[in-house]
Amino acid sequence: MEKRQQAYESIQHQTGVSEMRLGAEVALELDISMCDNIEKLAIEGTRLILLEPSYYRFHNLMVQDIYHLERNFGLKLVLAHIHRYVRLYSKDQLAQLMALNVVFQINADAFANKKECKFAKEILESGREFIFGSDCHNM
């Protein structure tokens, strides 16, 4: 949180943006729902928290942690770049994520890959809540 604040202070007068809200992309690690003060990583002024599922392994316990974060902290969860997981998770594992009461974040680059594009379109057409992003780093 301190590093985030320092980074913000170093750029706040250089961006030309009239309003910024601090937040974090939080790695969805096992037992994250046991972390004290996790709600402080929510997007400033909201109850939205951006979670990034594991690229390495799907865990059924990860789904339980998502439920606990929502219930115990009153957070609304956003799963980051969900389209990327079509290459990493099985259909059953993706179905477990799709069954969650979360917001899905889709990056613009999802539409450059045929399999990811198909999955992203399914989300958009489903009526589910979603957020578009760019996932730009080190600009």
CSV table of C-alpha atoms in Angstrom, one decimal:
chain,number,residue,atom,x,y,z
A,1,MET,CA,0.0,0.0,0.0
A,2,GLU,CA,2.9,2.3,0.7
A,3,LYS,CA,4.5,1.6,-2.6
A,4,ARG,CA,1.2,2.2,-4.4
A,5,GLN,CA,0.8,5.6,-2.6
A,6,GLN,CA,4.4,6.6,-3.5
A,7,ALA,CA,3.9,5.7,-7.1
A,8,TYR,CA,0.6,7.7,-7.2
A,9,GLU,CA,2.3,10.7,-5.6
A,10,SER,CA,5.1,10.6,-8.2
A,11,ILE,CA,2.7,10.7,-11.2
A,12,GLN,CA,-0.4,12.5,-9.9
A,13,HIS,CA,0.5,15.9,-11.4
A,14,GLN,CA,1.9,14.5,-14.7
A,15,THR,CA,-1.1,12.6,-16.0
A,16,GLY,CA,-3.6,15.2,-17.1
A,17,VAL,CA,-6.3,12.9,-15.7
A,18,SER,CA,-8.9,14.8,-13.6
A,19,GLU,CA,-9.8,11.8,-11.4
A,20,MET,CA,-7.9,8.7,-10.5
A,21,ARG,CA,-8.9,5.9,-8.1
A,22,LEU,CA,-6.2,3.8,-6.6
A,23,GLY,CA,-6.6,0.0,-6.6
A,24,ALA,CA,-4.6,-3.1,-7.1
A,25,GLU,CA,-4.6,-6.3,-9.1
A,26,VAL,CA,-4.5,-8.9,-6.4
A,27,ALA,CA,-3.1,-12.4,-7.0
A,28,LEU,CA,-5.8,-14.9,-6.0
A,29,GLU,CA,-3.7,-17.1,-3.7
A,30,LEU,CA,-5.0,-19.8,-1.5
A,31,ASP,CA,-6.4,-18.5,1.8
A,32,ILE,CA,-6.4,-14.9,0.6
A,33,SER,CA,-9.8,-14.6,2.3
A,34,MET,CA,-8.0,-14.9,5.6
A,35,CYS,CA,-5.9,-11.8,5.0
A,36,ASP,CA,-6.7,-8.9,7.4
A,37,ASN,CA,-7.6,-5.6,5.8
A,38,ILE,CA,-7.8,-7.1,2.3
A,39,GLU,CA,-10.6,-4.7,1.6
A,40,LYS,CA,-8.0,-1.8,1.6
A,41,LEU,CA,-6.9,-3.1,-1.8
A,42,ALA,CA,-10.4,-2.5,-3.3
A,43,ILE,CA,-10.7,0.2,-5.9
A,44,GLU,CA,-10.8,3.5,-4.0
A,45,GLY,CA,-14.3,4.6,-3.2
A,46,THR,CA,-15.8,1.2,-4.2
A,47,ARG,CA,-16.2,-2.3,-2.9
A,48,LEU,CA,-14.7,-3.7,-6.1
A,49,ILE,CA,-11.5,-5.7,-5.8
A,50,LEU,CA,-9.6,-6.9,-8.9
A,51,LEU,CA,-8.4,-10.5,-8.5
A,52,GLU,CA,-6.0,-12.4,-10.8
A,53,PRO,CA,-6.5,-16.1,-10.8
A,54,SER,CA,-3.4,-18.4,-10.9
A,55,TYR,CA,-1.8,-19.0,-14.2
A,56,TYR,CA,-0.2,-22.2,-12.9
A,57,ARG,CA,-3.0,-24.2,-11.3
A,58,PHE,CA,-6.7,-24.0,-10.7
A,59,HIS,CA,-7.7,-24.8,-7.1
A,60,ASN,CA,-11.2,-25.7,-6.0
A,61,LEU,CA,-10.3,-23.8,-2.8
A,62,MET,CA,-9.8,-20.7,-4.9
A,63,VAL,CA,-13.5,-20.7,-5.6
A,64,GLN,CA,-14.2,-21.0,-1.9
A,65,ASP,CA,-11.9,-18.1,-1.2
A,66,ILE,CA,-13.9,-16.0,-3.7
A,67,TYR,CA,-17.1,-16.8,-1.8
A,68,HIS,CA,-15.5,-15.9,1.5
A,69,LEU,CA,-14.1,-12.6,0.2
A,70,GLU,CA,-17.6,-11.6,-0.9
A,71,ARG,CA,-19.4,-12.7,2.2
A,72,ASN,CA,-16.8,-11.8,4.9
A,73,PHE,CA,-15.7,-8.5,3.5
A,74,GLY,CA,-18.7,-7.3,1.5
A,75,LEU,CA,-16.5,-7.0,-1.6
A,76,LYS,CA,-17.6,-7.3,-5.2
A,77,LEU,CA,-15.0,-9.3,-7.0
A,78,VAL,CA,-13.7,-8.6,-10.5
A,79,LEU,CA,-11.8,-11.5,-12.1
A,80,ALA,CA,-8.9,-10.0,-14.2
A,81,HIS,CA,-8.5,-10.9,-17.9
A,82,ILE,CA,-10.8,-13.9,-17.6
A,83,HIS,CA,-10.4,-14.7,-21.3
A,84,ARG,CA,-6.8,-15.8,-20.8
A,85,TYR,CA,-7.8,-18.8,-18.8
A,86,VAL,CA,-9.5,-20.6,-21.8
A,87,ARG,CA,-6.0,-21.7,-22.7
A,88,LEU,CA,-5.0,-22.7,-19.1
A,89,TYR,CA,-8.1,-24.2,-17.4
A,90,SER,CA,-10.3,-27.1,-18.3
A,91,LYS,CA,-13.9,-26.5,-19.4
A,92,ASP,CA,-15.1,-27.7,-16.0
A,93,GLN,CA,-12.8,-25.3,-14.2
A,94,LEU,CA,-13.9,-22.4,-16.4
A,95,ALA,CA,-17.5,-23.4,-15.7
A,96,GLN,CA,-16.8,-23.1,-11.9
A,97,LEU,CA,-15.5,-19.6,-12.5
A,98,MET,CA,-18.4,-18.7,-14.7
A,99,ALA,CA,-20.9,-19.8,-12.0
A,100,LEU,CA,-19.5,-17.2,-9.6
A,101,ASN,CA,-21.3,-14.0,-8.9
A,102,VAL,CA,-18.4,-11.8,-10.0
A,103,VAL,CA,-17.6,-9.2,-12.6
A,104,PHE,CA,-15.4,-10.3,-15.5
A,105,GLN,CA,-12.7,-8.1,-16.8
A,106,ILE,CA,-11.8,-8.5,-20.4
A,107,ASN,CA,-8.8,-6.9,-22.1
A,108,ALA,CA,-8.9,-5.5,-25.6
A,109,ASP,CA,-6.3,-8.1,-26.7
A,110,ALA,CA,-8.9,-10.9,-26.2
A,111,PHE,CA,-10.2,-10.1,-29.6
A,112,ALA,CA,-6.8,-10.8,-31.3
A,113,ASN,CA,-7.0,-14.5,-30.4
A,114,LYS,CA,-9.7,-16.7,-31.9
A,115,LYS,CA,-10.3,-18.9,-28.9
A,116,GLU,CA,-10.2,-16.0,-26.4
A,117,CYS,CA,-12.4,-13.9,-28.7
A,118,LYS,CA,-15.1,-16.6,-28.8
A,119,PHE,CA,-15.0,-16.9,-25.0
A,120,ALA,CA,-15.1,-13.1,-24.5
A,121,LYS,CA,-18.1,-12.8,-26.9
A,122,GLU,CA,-19.9,-15.5,-24.9
A,123,ILE,CA,-19.4,-13.4,-21.8
A,124,LEU,CA,-20.6,-10.2,-23.5
A,125,GLU,CA,-23.7,-11.9,-24.9
A,126,SER,CA,-24.6,-13.6,-21.6
A,127,GLY,CA,-25.7,-10.4,-20.0
A,128,ARG,CA,-23.0,-10.8,-17.2
A,129,GLU,CA,-21.4,-7.8,-15.7
A,130,PHE,CA,-18.0,-7.0,-17.3
A,131,ILE,CA,-15.3,-4.4,-17.5
A,132,PHE,CA,-13.1,-3.7,-20.5
A,133,GLY,CA,-9.4,-3.0,-19.8
A,134,SER,CA,-6.1,-2.6,-21.7
A,135,ASP,CA,-3.7,-4.3,-19.3
A,136,CYS,CA,-1.0,-1.8,-20.3
A,137,HIS,CA,2.2,-2.0,-18.3
A,138,ASN,CA,5.3,0.1,-18.1
A,139,MET,CA,4.1,2.7,-20.5
